[in-house]
């Protein structure tokens, strides 16, 4: 079985990603960033706004349209649901893993190392989390990774390689049409500099220059959408561009060292990530020294480049996790190959890493039983998962005593797959607040009443409503009674309207997972109210 996975990396990567991601994609509530993207995709289908993209009927050019198009196409096939909208992003994670595998194998010709690097990539915490939090980022960095692979094929070849040239241009354009210049800055530039440092010969340098020019050609093709929008709606795009540009220096400003804990974003691989960055210690011990130096420099340069930008968010670190995962794979392979031959100091972080996973596997099922009363739990699935996880923990403890790093690595991946795939089944989503609020919103959508929104409205409301929610225009309000949906905390606007109109509260909707308003996870903006208003 292990041999099957080793020589069939595409199948292995696809199975791991789908097992981990399908359940969450089908059940998790829609986030604010997802709601914006999903509403835009829905209006592509309902209104035909494929190029001049909109959200709730208003221009939305902050994000390029390519990822939205993929979601819209998926929704046209599987229905306009959050699962259908998320599915293409999940497939992007599979592609990311496959092309990380290809890049690694192209440089090392090592099946095991390449597969290990790709598995670490697709099981890193923020690579998977970003599919839910901000799905459009995964498109940009996946397309750029594919473009980098074709670039390596072109650089290593002595002939023209037309397919590789087209691959570079096409996927570089796709990256730009997904996230603008970010993947060029955060992935391409560190990649090229590290390539020159570690593989730079006269022939390679000439090819790298041509590769860079091909990337610029891809950027030019990707810019055609921006040119089109500028010609069709110049005033709106200029206002949006000015706002987005100013955010880079004035919004979410963080100190230079904000990203220095970047290795923790790898989640399950945090301790190996930290150890893999000990360059002086590992550079002469790993099996593929030049490759290790290449991915190490790629990682560090990406962090430095991102640190220079004043605006910083945790999700912006996602492109760093790609070279970091490949760096980690060198350390894990070193630990597997040397095993018991490692000295005590080298064994310590390995014991700590797999020891923590083993303890978590043994304790987690018991802990969930203790807090069962506070959650909506499906006890049958909890029992099933508990048996599997406890078995994994028990076997891990056995291999920890034997210090079998290979088996411990496999078990840790299986542990993550078991938890991620069954967690949505254990937690009964149909009993949550969100399900009730969604049902009420669906009923409103199907009513014949004149319904408006009172800005500002959270994008989640517009997504759950199921169609555009026009903003209330008090100047043109007729004598007929109308209903408005407002954020429950929108006191200033409601106070203004109540002085002129009769205003009656009919119903409230709460899209929070919990009804406890004192909880740290409770967001007041996710509570809405329905009012009936009429002229006095």
Coordinates of C-alpha atoms in Angstrom, one line a residue:
X1 CA 0.0 0.0 0.0
X2 CA 2.8 2.4 0.9
X3 CA 4.5 1.6 -2.4
X4 CA 1.3 2.4 -4.2
X5 CA 1.1 5.8 -2.7
X6 CA 4.8 6.5 -3.2
X7 CA 4.6 6.0 -7.0
X8 CA 1.1 7.5 -7.4
X9 CA 1.5 10.9 -5.8
X10 CA -1.5 12.5 -7.7
X11 CA -3.8 9.9 -6.3
X12 CA -2.4 10.1 -2.8
X13 CA -2.6 13.9 -2.7
X14 CA -6.2 13.9 -4.1
X15 CA -7.3 11.3 -1.5
X16 CA -5.8 13.2 1.4
X17 CA -7.2 16.6 0.4
X18 CA -10.7 15.3 -0.3
X19 CA -10.9 13.3 2.9
X20 CA -9.8 16.3 4.9
X21 CA -11.7 19.0 3.1
X22 CA -15.0 17.7 1.7
X23 CA -16.8 17.6 5.1
X24 CA -15.8 21.0 6.2
X25 CA -16.6 22.5 2.7
X26 CA -20.1 21.1 3.0
X27 CA -20.9 22.2 6.5
X28 CA -18.9 25.2 7.7
X29 CA -20.8 28.5 7.8
X30 CA -19.9 31.1 5.2
X31 CA -17.3 33.7 6.3
X32 CA -17.4 37.4 5.5
X33 CA -14.8 37.1 2.8
X34 CA -16.4 34.1 1.3
X35 CA -19.8 35.8 1.3
X36 CA -18.5 38.7 -0.8
X37 CA -17.0 36.3 -3.3
X38 CA -20.0 34.0 -3.4
X39 CA -22.4 36.8 -3.9
X40 CA -20.3 38.1 -6.8
X41 CA -20.2 34.5 -8.3
X42 CA -24.0 34.2 -7.9
X43 CA -24.5 37.5 -9.7
X44 CA -22.3 36.3 -12.6
X45 CA -24.9 33.5 -13.1
X46 CA -28.1 35.5 -12.4
X47 CA -27.2 38.8 -14.0
X48 CA -24.4 37.9 -16.4
X49 CA -21.8 40.1 -14.8
X50 CA -18.8 38.0 -15.7
X51 CA -16.4 40.8 -16.4
X52 CA -17.9 43.9 -14.8
X53 CA -18.3 42.0 -11.5
X54 CA -20.8 43.1 -8.8
X55 CA -21.8 42.5 -5.3
X56 CA -25.4 43.1 -4.4
X57 CA -25.8 45.0 -7.7
X58 CA -22.8 47.4 -7.0
X59 CA -19.5 47.3 -8.8
X60 CA -16.9 45.1 -7.1
X61 CA -13.5 45.3 -8.8
X62 CA -11.3 44.8 -5.7
X63 CA -10.7 41.2 -6.7
X64 CA -9.9 39.9 -10.2
X65 CA -12.7 37.7 -11.6
X66 CA -11.0 34.4 -12.5
X67 CA -11.6 32.5 -9.3
X68 CA -15.2 33.9 -9.1
X69 CA -15.7 32.5 -12.6
X70 CA -14.7 29.0 -11.4
X71 CA -17.1 29.2 -8.5
X72 CA -19.9 30.4 -10.8
X73 CA -19.3 27.5 -13.2
X74 CA -19.3 25.0 -10.3
X75 CA -22.5 26.5 -9.0
X76 CA -24.1 26.3 -12.4
X77 CA -23.4 22.5 -12.3
X78 CA -24.0 21.6 -8.7
X79 CA -26.4 24.4 -7.6
X80 CA -25.8 27.8 -5.9
X81 CA -24.6 26.5 -2.5
X82 CA -21.6 27.2 -0.4
X83 CA -20.3 23.6 -1.1
X84 CA -20.5 24.2 -4.9
X85 CA -18.7 27.5 -4.5
X86 CA -15.9 26.0 -2.4
X87 CA -15.4 22.9 -4.5
X88 CA -13.0 24.5 -7.1
X89 CA -10.9 26.0 -4.3
X90 CA -10.5 22.5 -2.8
X91 CA -9.5 21.2 -6.3
X92 CA -6.9 24.0 -6.3
X93 CA -5.3 22.6 -3.1
X94 CA -5.0 19.2 -5.0
X95 CA -3.3 20.9 -7.9
X96 CA -1.0 22.8 -5.5
X97 CA 0.1 19.5 -3.9
X98 CA 0.7 17.9 -7.3
X99 CA 2.8 20.7 -8.7
X100 CA 4.8 21.0 -5.5
X101 CA 5.5 17.3 -6.0
X102 CA 6.6 18.0 -9.6
X103 CA 8.9 20.9 -8.7
X104 CA 10.6 18.8 -6.0
X105 CA 11.0 15.8 -8.2
X106 CA 12.3 17.9 -11.1
X107 CA 15.1 19.1 -8.8
X108 CA 15.9 15.9 -6.8
X109 CA 14.5 12.9 -8.8
X110 CA 13.6 11.6 -5.3
X111 CA 10.0 10.0 -5.2
X112 CA 9.8 9.8 -1.4
X113 CA 11.0 13.4 -0.7
X114 CA 8.8 14.8 -3.4
X115 CA 5.7 13.1 -2.1
X116 CA 6.5 14.0 1.5
X117 CA 6.9 17.7 0.6
X118 CA 3.6 17.7 -1.3
X119 CA 1.7 16.0 1.6
X120 CA 3.1 18.5 4.1
X121 CA 2.0 21.3 1.8
X122 CA -1.7 20.1 1.6
X123 CA -1.9 19.3 5.3
X124 CA -0.4 22.5 6.5
X125 CA -2.9 24.4 8.6
X126 CA -3.3 27.6 6.7
X127 CA -3.2 26.0 3.2
X128 CA -6.5 24.3 4.1
X129 CA -7.9 27.0 6.3
X130 CA -7.5 29.6 3.6
X131 CA -9.9 27.7 1.4
X132 CA -12.6 28.6 3.9
X133 CA -11.4 32.0 5.0
X134 CA -10.3 33.5 1.7
X135 CA -10.7 31.0 -1.1
X136 CA -9.4 33.3 -3.9
X137 CA -5.8 33.3 -2.5
X138 CA -5.4 29.6 -3.2
X139 CA -6.1 30.1 -6.9
X140 CA -3.4 32.8 -7.2
X141 CA -0.7 30.9 -5.5
X142 CA -1.6 27.6 -7.1
X143 CA -1.5 29.1 -10.6
X144 CA 1.9 30.8 -9.8
X145 CA 3.3 27.5 -8.5
X146 CA 2.2 25.7 -11.7
X147 CA 3.8 28.6 -13.7
X148 CA 7.1 28.1 -11.7
X149 CA 7.1 24.4 -12.5
X150 CA 6.8 25.1 -16.2
X151 CA 9.5 27.7 -15.8
X152 CA 11.8 25.1 -14.3
X153 CA 11.1 22.8 -17.2
X154 CA 12.0 25.5 -19.6
X155 CA 15.2 26.5 -17.7
X156 CA 16.5 23.0 -17.5
X157 CA 15.8 22.2 -21.2
X158 CA 18.2 22.9 -24.0
X159 CA 15.5 23.2 -26.7
X160 CA 12.6 25.6 -27.1
X161 CA 9.9 23.6 -25.2
X162 CA 6.9 25.4 -26.6
X163 CA 4.5 23.7 -24.1
X164 CA 6.6 24.9 -21.1
X165 CA 6.6 28.4 -22.5
X166 CA 2.9 28.4 -23.0
X167 CA 2.5 27.0 -19.5
X168 CA 4.5 29.8 -17.9
X169 CA 2.5 32.5 -19.7
X170 CA -0.9 31.0 -19.2
X171 CA -0.6 30.2 -15.5
X172 CA 1.2 33.5 -14.7
X173 CA -1.7 35.3 -16.3
X174 CA -4.1 33.1 -14.2
X175 CA -2.2 34.1 -11.1
X176 CA -2.5 37.8 -11.9
X177 CA -6.2 37.4 -12.7
X178 CA -6.7 35.8 -9.3
X179 CA -4.9 38.1 -6.9
X180 CA -3.2 40.8 -8.9
X181 CA 0.6 41.3 -8.3
X182 CA 0.8 39.5 -4.9
X183 CA 1.9 36.1 -6.2
X184 CA 4.6 37.7 -8.4
X185 CA 6.0 39.5 -5.4
X186 CA 5.5 36.8 -2.7
X187 CA 6.3 33.7 -4.7
X188 CA 8.1 34.5 -8.0
X189 CA 10.7 37.0 -6.9
X190 CA 12.0 34.9 -3.9
X191 CA 11.9 31.8 -6.1
X192 CA 14.1 33.5 -8.8
X193 CA 16.6 34.9 -6.4
X194 CA 17.0 31.6 -4.6
X195 CA 17.3 29.8 -8.0
X196 CA 20.2 32.1 -9.0
X197 CA 21.9 31.8 -5.6
X198 CA 21.8 28.0 -5.7
X199 CA 21.6 26.9 -9.3
X200 CA 23.1 29.9 -11.1
X201 CA 25.4 29.0 -14.0
X202 CA 25.8 31.0 -17.2
X203 CA 23.3 28.9 -19.1
X204 CA 20.8 28.9 -16.2
X205 CA 21.1 32.7 -15.8
X206 CA 20.3 33.3 -19.4
X207 CA 17.3 31.0 -19.2
X208 CA 16.1 32.6 -16.0
X209 CA 16.1 36.0 -17.7
X210 CA 14.0 34.6 -20.6
X211 CA 11.7 33.0 -17.9
X212 CA 11.3 36.3 -16.2
X213 CA 10.3 37.9 -19.5
X214 CA 7.8 35.2 -20.1
X215 CA 6.3 35.9 -16.7
X216 CA 6.0 39.6 -17.6
X217 CA 4.2 38.5 -20.7
X218 CA 1.8 36.5 -18.6
X219 CA 1.3 39.6 -16.4
X220 CA 0.5 41.6 -19.5
X221 CA -2.2 39.1 -20.6
X222 CA -3.6 39.0 -17.0
X223 CA -3.8 42.8 -17.1
X224 CA -6.3 42.8 -19.9
X225 CA -9.2 42.6 -17.5
X226 CA -8.0 45.7 -15.6
X227 CA -7.7 47.5 -18.9
X228 CA -11.2 46.5 -20.0
X229 CA -12.8 47.6 -16.7
X230 CA -10.8 50.9 -16.8
X231 CA -12.3 51.6 -20.3
X232 CA -15.8 50.5 -19.3
X233 CA -16.1 52.0 -15.8
X234 CA -13.0 54.3 -15.3
X235 CA -14.3 56.4 -12.3
X236 CA -15.2 53.4 -10.2
X237 CA -12.0 51.4 -10.8
X238 CA -9.9 54.5 -10.0
X239 CA -11.7 55.0 -6.7
X240 CA -11.3 51.3 -5.8
X241 CA -7.6 51.2 -6.9
X242 CA -6.8 54.3 -4.8
X243 CA -8.4 52.8 -1.7
X244 CA -6.7 49.4 -2.2
X245 CA -3.3 51.1 -2.7
X246 CA -3.6 53.2 0.4
X247 CA -4.4 50.1 2.5
X248 CA -1.0 48.8 1.8
X249 CA 0.5 51.5 4.0
X250 CA -2.3 52.5 6.3
X251 CA -4.5 49.5 7.0
X252 CA -3.6 46.6 9.3
X253 CA -0.1 48.0 9.7
X254 CA 2.1 45.7 11.8
X255 CA 5.8 45.8 12.8
X256 CA 8.5 44.3 10.6
X257 CA 8.8 41.2 12.9
X258 CA 5.1 40.4 12.8
X259 CA 5.7 37.4 10.5
X260 CA 8.6 35.9 12.5
X261 CA 6.3 33.2 13.9
X262 CA 5.4 32.1 10.3
X263 CA 6.4 28.5 10.9
X264 CA 3.4 28.1 13.3
X265 CA 1.0 28.5 10.3
X266 CA 2.0 25.0 9.2
X267 CA -0.1 23.7 12.1
X268 CA 0.6 19.9 12.5
X269 CA 4.2 20.5 11.3
X270 CA 5.1 23.4 13.5
X271 CA 8.0 21.8 15.4
X272 CA 9.5 20.1 12.3
X273 CA 9.1 23.5 10.5
X274 CA 11.2 25.2 13.2
X275 CA 13.9 22.5 13.1
X276 CA 14.0 22.6 9.3
X277 CA 14.9 26.3 9.4
X278 CA 18.2 25.6 11.4
X279 CA 20.2 26.0 8.2
X280 CA 23.8 25.7 9.7
X281 CA 22.8 22.4 11.4
X282 CA 21.0 20.8 8.4
X283 CA 22.7 22.1 5.3
X284 CA 25.4 19.3 5.3
X285 CA 23.2 16.6 6.8
X286 CA 20.2 16.4 4.5
X287 CA 20.3 14.1 1.4
X288 CA 19.8 16.8 -1.2
X289 CA 22.0 19.7 0.0
X290 CA 21.5 22.1 -2.9
X291 CA 17.8 21.5 -3.0
X292 CA 17.5 22.1 0.7
X293 CA 19.4 25.4 0.4
X294 CA 17.2 26.4 -2.5
X295 CA 13.9 25.9 -0.7
X296 CA 15.3 27.4 2.5
X297 CA 16.4 30.6 0.8
X298 CA 13.0 30.7 -1.1
X299 CA 11.2 30.5 2.3
X300 CA 13.3 33.1 4.1
X301 CA 13.3 35.6 1.2
X302 CA 9.5 35.3 0.9
X303 CA 9.1 36.1 4.6
X304 CA 11.5 39.1 4.3
X305 CA 9.6 40.4 1.2
X306 CA 6.3 40.2 3.0
X307 CA 7.7 41.8 6.1
X308 CA 8.7 44.9 4.2
X309 CA 5.1 45.6 3.3
X310 CA 3.4 47.7 6.2
X311 CA 0.0 46.0 5.8
X312 CA 0.2 42.5 7.3
X313 CA -2.4 39.7 7.9
X314 CA -1.9 36.1 8.9
X315 CA -3.4 34.8 5.6
X316 CA -0.8 36.7 3.6
X317 CA 1.7 34.1 4.8
X318 CA 0.1 31.4 2.7
X319 CA 2.7 31.7 -0.2
X320 CA 5.4 31.2 2.4
X321 CA 4.0 27.8 3.4
X322 CA 4.7 26.4 -0.1
X323 CA 8.6 26.6 0.1
X324 CA 8.4 26.0 3.8
X325 CA 6.7 22.7 3.3
X326 CA 9.4 21.6 0.9
X327 CA 12.0 22.7 3.4
X328 CA 10.3 20.6 6.2
X329 CA 10.3 17.5 3.9
X330 CA 14.1 17.6 4.0
X331 CA 14.2 17.5 7.8
X332 CA 11.6 14.8 8.0
X333 CA 13.5 12.7 5.5
X334 CA 16.7 13.2 7.4
X335 CA 14.9 12.0 10.6
X336 CA 13.5 9.0 8.9
X337 CA 16.8 8.0 7.3
X338 CA 18.9 8.3 10.4
X339 CA 16.3 7.3 13.0
X340 CA 18.0 5.8 16.1
X341 CA 21.4 7.0 14.8
X342 CA 20.5 10.5 15.8
X343 CA 22.0 11.9 19.0
X344 CA 19.9 12.7 22.0
X345 CA 19.7 16.4 21.2
X346 CA 18.5 15.7 17.7
X347 CA 15.9 13.2 19.0
X348 CA 14.4 15.6 21.4
X349 CA 12.3 17.7 19.0
X350 CA 11.1 14.5 17.2
X351 CA 10.0 13.0 20.5
X352 CA 8.3 16.3 21.4
X353 CA 6.5 16.6 18.0
X354 CA 5.2 13.1 17.8
X355 CA 4.7 12.9 21.5
X356 CA 2.3 15.8 21.5
X357 CA 0.4 14.3 18.6
X358 CA 0.2 11.0 20.4
X359 CA -1.0 12.6 23.6
X360 CA -3.6 14.6 21.7
X361 CA -4.9 11.5 20.0
X362 CA -5.3 9.8 23.4
X363 CA -6.8 12.7 25.3
X364 CA -9.0 14.4 22.6
X365 CA -11.8 11.8 22.5
X366 CA -12.0 11.8 26.3
X367 CA -12.0 15.6 26.5
X368 CA -14.9 15.8 24.0
X369 CA -17.0 13.4 26.1
X370 CA -16.5 15.8 29.1
X371 CA -17.8 18.8 27.2
X372 CA -20.4 16.9 25.3
X373 CA -23.3 18.7 27.1
X374 CA -22.1 22.1 25.7
X375 CA -22.1 21.0 22.1
X376 CA -24.6 19.5 19.7
X377 CA -22.9 16.1 19.4
X378 CA -23.8 13.0 17.3
X379 CA -22.8 10.3 19.8
X380 CA -22.6 7.5 17.3
X381 CA -20.1 9.4 15.1
X382 CA -18.3 10.5 18.3
X383 CA -17.9 6.8 19.4
X384 CA -16.7 5.8 15.9
X385 CA -14.1 8.6 15.8
X386 CA -13.0 8.0 19.3
X387 CA -12.2 4.4 18.6
X388 CA -10.2 5.3 15.5
X389 CA -8.3 8.2 17.2
X390 CA -7.5 6.2 20.3
X391 CA -6.2 3.3 18.1
X392 CA -4.0 5.8 16.3
X393 CA -2.8 7.2 19.6
X394 CA -2.0 3.7 21.0
X395 CA -0.1 2.6 17.9
X396 CA 1.7 6.0 17.8
X397 CA 2.8 5.4 21.4
X398 CA 4.2 2.0 20.4
X399 CA 6.2 3.5 17.5
X400 CA 7.3 6.4 19.7
X401 CA 9.0 3.9 22.0
X402 CA 10.6 2.2 19.0
X403 CA 11.5 5.7 17.6
X404 CA 10.2 4.7 14.1
X405 CA 9.9 8.2 12.5
X406 CA 8.5 6.8 9.2
X407 CA 5.5 5.2 10.8
X408 CA 4.9 8.1 13.2
X409 CA 4.8 10.5 10.2
X410 CA 2.2 8.3 8.5
X411 CA 0.1 8.0 11.6
X412 CA 0.2 11.8 12.2
X413 CA -1.2 12.3 8.7
X414 CA -3.9 9.6 9.3
X415 CA -4.8 11.3 12.6
X416 CA -5.3 14.6 10.9
X417 CA -7.5 12.9 8.2
X418 CA -9.6 11.1 10.8
X419 CA -10.3 14.3 12.8
X420 CA -10.9 16.6 9.9
X421 CA -13.2 14.2 8.0
X422 CA -15.4 13.2 11.0
X423 CA -15.6 16.5 12.9
X424 CA -18.4 17.9 10.7
X425 CA -20.4 14.6 11.3
X426 CA -19.9 14.7 15.0
X427 CA -21.1 18.4 15.3
X428 CA -24.7 18.5 14.4
X429 CA -24.9 21.6 12.2
X430 CA -28.7 21.3 11.8
X431 CA -29.2 22.2 15.4
X432 CA -27.3 25.5 15.2
X433 CA -28.6 29.1 15.2
X434 CA -27.5 29.5 11.6
X435 CA -29.9 26.8 10.3
X436 CA -32.9 28.6 11.8
X437 CA -31.8 32.0 10.6
X438 CA -31.2 30.6 7.1
X439 CA -34.7 29.1 7.0
X440 CA -36.2 32.4 8.0
X441 CA -34.3 34.2 5.3
X442 CA -35.4 31.7 2.7
X443 CA -39.0 32.4 3.6
X444 CA -38.4 36.1 3.3
X445 CA -36.9 35.6 -0.2
X446 CA -40.0 33.8 -1.3
X447 CA -42.5 36.4 0.0
X448 CA -44.3 39.0 -2.1
X449 CA -43.4 41.9 0.3
X450 CA -41.2 44.8 -0.7
X451 CA -38.0 44.1 1.2
X452 CA -35.0 46.4 1.4
X453 CA -31.7 46.5 3.3
X454 CA -30.5 49.2 5.6
X455 CA -26.8 49.7 5.0
X456 CA -24.3 48.8 6.1
X457 CA -25.3 45.1 5.8
X458 CA -22.8 42.3 6.4
X459 CA -22.2 40.3 3.2
X460 CA -23.4 37.1 4.9
X461 CA -26.9 38.5 5.0
X462 CA -26.9 39.1 1.3
X463 CA -25.6 35.6 0.6
X464 CA -28.1 33.9 2.8
X465 CA -30.9 36.0 1.5
X466 CA -30.4 34.3 -1.9
X467 CA -30.6 37.3 -4.2
X468 CA -29.8 41.1 -4.4
X469 CA -31.1 43.0 -1.4
X470 CA -31.8 46.6 -2.6
X471 CA -30.8 49.4 -0.2
X472 CA -33.6 51.4 1.4
X473 CA -34.1 54.8 -0.3
X474 CA -36.2 56.8 2.2
X475 CA -36.7 59.7 -0.3
X476 CA -38.7 57.5 -2.6
X477 CA -40.6 55.6 0.0
X478 CA -44.2 55.3 -1.0
X479 CA -47.3 55.2 1.2
X480 CA -47.1 51.4 1.0
X481 CA -45.6 49.6 4.0
X482 CA -42.3 48.0 3.4
X483 CA -40.0 45.7 5.3
X484 CA -36.3 46.4 6.0
X485 CA -33.5 44.2 7.1
X486 CA -31.0 45.8 9.3
X487 CA -28.0 44.8 11.4
X488 CA -29.4 44.6 14.9
X489 CA -26.7 47.0 16.2
X490 CA -27.4 49.6 13.5
X491 CA -28.8 52.1 16.0
X492 CA -27.9 55.4 14.3
X493 CA -29.7 54.7 11.0
X494 CA -32.7 53.1 12.8
X495 CA -33.0 56.2 15.1
X496 CA -32.9 58.5 12.1
X497 CA -35.7 56.5 10.3
X498 CA -37.8 56.1 13.4
X499 CA -38.1 59.9 13.7
X500 CA -39.8 60.1 10.3
X501 CA -41.5 56.7 9.9
X502 CA -43.5 54.2 11.9
X503 CA -41.1 51.4 12.7
X504 CA -42.1 48.0 14.1
X505 CA -39.8 45.1 14.9
X506 CA -41.1 41.8 13.5
X507 CA -38.3 39.3 13.8
X508 CA -34.6 38.8 14.5
X509 CA -32.1 36.6 12.8
X510 CA -28.9 35.4 14.4
X511 CA -26.2 33.9 12.1
X512 CA -23.8 33.2 15.0
X513 CA -22.9 29.6 15.9
X514 CA -23.7 30.4 19.5
X515 CA -26.5 32.5 21.1
X516 CA -24.2 33.5 24.0
X517 CA -23.4 37.2 23.2
X518 CA -20.6 37.2 25.8
X519 CA -18.7 34.6 23.9
X520 CA -15.4 35.7 22.3
X521 CA -16.6 34.1 19.0
X522 CA -19.9 36.0 19.0
X523 CA -20.1 38.8 16.3
X524 CA -22.8 41.4 16.8
X525 CA -22.7 42.2 13.0
X526 CA -24.2 38.7 12.3
X527 CA -27.4 39.5 14.1
X528 CA -30.1 41.0 11.9
X529 CA -33.6 42.4 12.4
X530 CA -36.7 42.7 10.3
X531 CA -38.8 45.8 10.6
X532 CA -42.0 47.0 9.1
X533 CA -41.9 50.7 8.3
X534 CA -44.5 53.2 6.9
X535 CA -44.9 56.9 6.6
X536 CA -46.3 58.6 9.7

